XYZ file of C-alpha atoms in Angstrom:
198
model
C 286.902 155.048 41.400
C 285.273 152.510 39.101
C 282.589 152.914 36.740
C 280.889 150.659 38.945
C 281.643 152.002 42.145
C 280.890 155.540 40.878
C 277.190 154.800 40.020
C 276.393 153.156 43.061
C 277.651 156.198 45.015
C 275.446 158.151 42.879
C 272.071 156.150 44.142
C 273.148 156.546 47.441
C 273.391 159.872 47.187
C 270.255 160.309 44.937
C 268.443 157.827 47.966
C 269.575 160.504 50.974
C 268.721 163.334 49.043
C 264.967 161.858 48.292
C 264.993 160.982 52.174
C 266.438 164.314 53.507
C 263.741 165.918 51.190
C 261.013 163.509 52.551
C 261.746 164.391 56.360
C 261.588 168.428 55.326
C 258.493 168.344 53.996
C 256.850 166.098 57.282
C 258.777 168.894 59.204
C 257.193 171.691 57.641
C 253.826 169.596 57.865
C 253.874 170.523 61.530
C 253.152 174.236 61.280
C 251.495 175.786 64.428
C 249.911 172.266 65.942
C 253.783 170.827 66.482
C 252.611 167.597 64.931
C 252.111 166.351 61.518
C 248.521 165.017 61.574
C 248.847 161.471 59.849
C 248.030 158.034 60.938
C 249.494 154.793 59.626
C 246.596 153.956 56.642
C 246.345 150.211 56.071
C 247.334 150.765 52.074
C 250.985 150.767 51.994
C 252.410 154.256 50.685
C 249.175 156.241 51.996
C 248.480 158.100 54.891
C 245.082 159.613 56.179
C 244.632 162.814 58.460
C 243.620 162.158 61.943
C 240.135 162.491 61.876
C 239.800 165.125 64.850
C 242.308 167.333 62.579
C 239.842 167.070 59.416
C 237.955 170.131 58.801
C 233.890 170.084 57.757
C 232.738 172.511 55.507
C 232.450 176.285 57.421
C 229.138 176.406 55.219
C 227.296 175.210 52.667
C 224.233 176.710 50.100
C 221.225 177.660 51.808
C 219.022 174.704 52.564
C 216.187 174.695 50.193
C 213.112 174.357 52.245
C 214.492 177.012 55.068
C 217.109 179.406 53.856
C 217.860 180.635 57.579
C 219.870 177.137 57.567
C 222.629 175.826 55.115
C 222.863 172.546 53.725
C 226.039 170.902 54.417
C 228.012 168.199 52.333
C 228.561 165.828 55.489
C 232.712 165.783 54.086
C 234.968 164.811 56.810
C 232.894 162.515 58.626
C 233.564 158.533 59.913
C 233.230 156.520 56.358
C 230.393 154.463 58.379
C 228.654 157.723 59.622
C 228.901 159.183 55.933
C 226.985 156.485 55.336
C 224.627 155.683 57.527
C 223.735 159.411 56.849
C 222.891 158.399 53.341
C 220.585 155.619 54.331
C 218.906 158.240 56.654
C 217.949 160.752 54.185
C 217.233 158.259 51.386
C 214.964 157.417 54.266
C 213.582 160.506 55.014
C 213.308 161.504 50.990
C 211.053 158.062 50.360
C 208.729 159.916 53.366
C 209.072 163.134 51.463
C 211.258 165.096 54.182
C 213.900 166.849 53.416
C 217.074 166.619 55.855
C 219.305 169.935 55.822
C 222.700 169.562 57.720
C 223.397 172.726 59.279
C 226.822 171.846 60.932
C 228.341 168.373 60.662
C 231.768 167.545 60.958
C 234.562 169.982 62.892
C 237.863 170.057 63.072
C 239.405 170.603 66.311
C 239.976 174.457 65.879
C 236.638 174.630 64.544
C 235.215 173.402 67.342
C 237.721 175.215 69.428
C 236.581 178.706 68.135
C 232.753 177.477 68.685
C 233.624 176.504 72.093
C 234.985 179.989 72.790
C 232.346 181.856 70.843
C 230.048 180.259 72.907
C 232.209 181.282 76.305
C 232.081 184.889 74.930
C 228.170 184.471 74.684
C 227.143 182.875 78.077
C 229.962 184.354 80.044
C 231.514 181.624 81.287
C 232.676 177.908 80.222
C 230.434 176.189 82.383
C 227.048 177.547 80.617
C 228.923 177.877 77.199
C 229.615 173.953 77.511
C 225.253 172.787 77.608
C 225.275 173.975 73.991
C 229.023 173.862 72.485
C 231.727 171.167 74.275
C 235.117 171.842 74.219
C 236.925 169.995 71.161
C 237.665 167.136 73.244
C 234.406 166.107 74.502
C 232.716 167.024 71.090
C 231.028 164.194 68.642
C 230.878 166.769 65.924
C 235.104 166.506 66.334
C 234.913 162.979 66.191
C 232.737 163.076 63.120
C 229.627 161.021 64.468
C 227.095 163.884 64.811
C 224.998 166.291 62.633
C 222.724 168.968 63.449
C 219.441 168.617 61.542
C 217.401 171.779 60.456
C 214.533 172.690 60.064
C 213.381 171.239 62.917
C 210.408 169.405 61.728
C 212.883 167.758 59.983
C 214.816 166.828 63.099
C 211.315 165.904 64.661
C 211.372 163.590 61.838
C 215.133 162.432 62.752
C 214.009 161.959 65.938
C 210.940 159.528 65.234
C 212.832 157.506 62.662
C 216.274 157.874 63.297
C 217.020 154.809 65.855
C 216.516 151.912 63.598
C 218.743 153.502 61.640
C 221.585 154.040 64.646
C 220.981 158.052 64.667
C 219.916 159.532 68.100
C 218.821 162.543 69.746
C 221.215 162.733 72.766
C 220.499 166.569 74.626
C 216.912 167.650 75.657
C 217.955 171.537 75.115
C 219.238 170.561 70.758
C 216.511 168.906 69.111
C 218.425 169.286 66.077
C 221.375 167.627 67.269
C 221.901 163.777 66.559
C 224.894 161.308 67.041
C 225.116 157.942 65.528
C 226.236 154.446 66.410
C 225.851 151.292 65.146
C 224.698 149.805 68.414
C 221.600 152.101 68.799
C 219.612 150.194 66.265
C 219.226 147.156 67.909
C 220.052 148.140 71.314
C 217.683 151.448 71.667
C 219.011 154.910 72.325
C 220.615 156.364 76.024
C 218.700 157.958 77.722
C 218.739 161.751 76.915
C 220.687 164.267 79.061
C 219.083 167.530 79.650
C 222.293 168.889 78.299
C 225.793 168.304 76.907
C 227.155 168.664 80.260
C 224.750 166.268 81.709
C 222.808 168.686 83.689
């Protein structure tokens, strides 16, 4: 074999070992889910997480005007929620409220074990489901929703948040509120007496 011949054999070989090595580690990227959770990301050589498989915080420091809440870094949610979030308490701060998130963002098996926490509570999935939804029906999984505490503070939420595209969706959670763009010119829905509608 040729000098030549002998190094381009090598970078083949170097190119199907960095390849084979590649596909291992997506393979072992599936763990218990059977699926590796990435999406095509518009930057070439980057990929995000799915954003239903991104996990919020499980807690946060105590919230500092009612320590039987937390405080919650809002991690994990849509980049335009994240924000609109900011514009909302800078809001609420000029007013002198303070905003405490007491559960934002969830990951599907967060949600999942919230959903059947609440099952274990009520006794059954139909009365677990007008306070938790199951991970697919959940905006909290979808990372559009926070729940607000204390709940002057979601009273406050509730009275300012529409121009700003935040809504109070359930009659039975004043503390929980979803956001889209839309709801700021258009008004908020109508609110359900309940996640499931009834």
């Amino acid at each position: 074999m040729s000098k030549t011949s002998t190094t381009g054999f090598r970078r083949v070989s170097t190119g199907v070992l960095v390849a084979v090595a590649v596909a291992a580690a997506a393979l072992a990227g599936l763990g218990a889910t059977g699926r590796v959770a990435l999406v095509d990301d518009p930057v070439p050589g980057r990929a995000l997480a799915i954003l239903e498989e991104v996990a919020g915080p499980e807690t946060g420091p105590p919230c500092p005007i009612d320590a039987r809440y937390v405080d919650e870094e809002v991690d994990g949610l849509r980049p335009d929620v994240s924000a609109a979030w900011q514009r909302l308490r800078d809001a609420a701060q000029a007013q002198g409220v303070r905003l405490c998130v007491q559960d934002g963002k969830r990951s599907v098996g967060q949600q999942q074990r919230e959903f059947a926490d609440a099952v274990q509570r009520f006794g059954n999935a139909e009365l677990a489901g007008r306070y938790v939804l199951p991970p697919e029906k959940s905006m909290h999984v979808k990372g559009t929703a926070v729940d607000v505490q204390p709940l002057e503070s979601a009273a406050w939420v509730e009275r300012n948040g529409p121009a700003l595209g935040w809504c109070r969706r359930y009659l039975n959670e004043e503390w929980h509120f979803e956001y889209e763009p839309g709801y700021a010119t258009g008004g908020c829905p109508t609110m359900l007496p309940s996640a499931t509608g009834y």
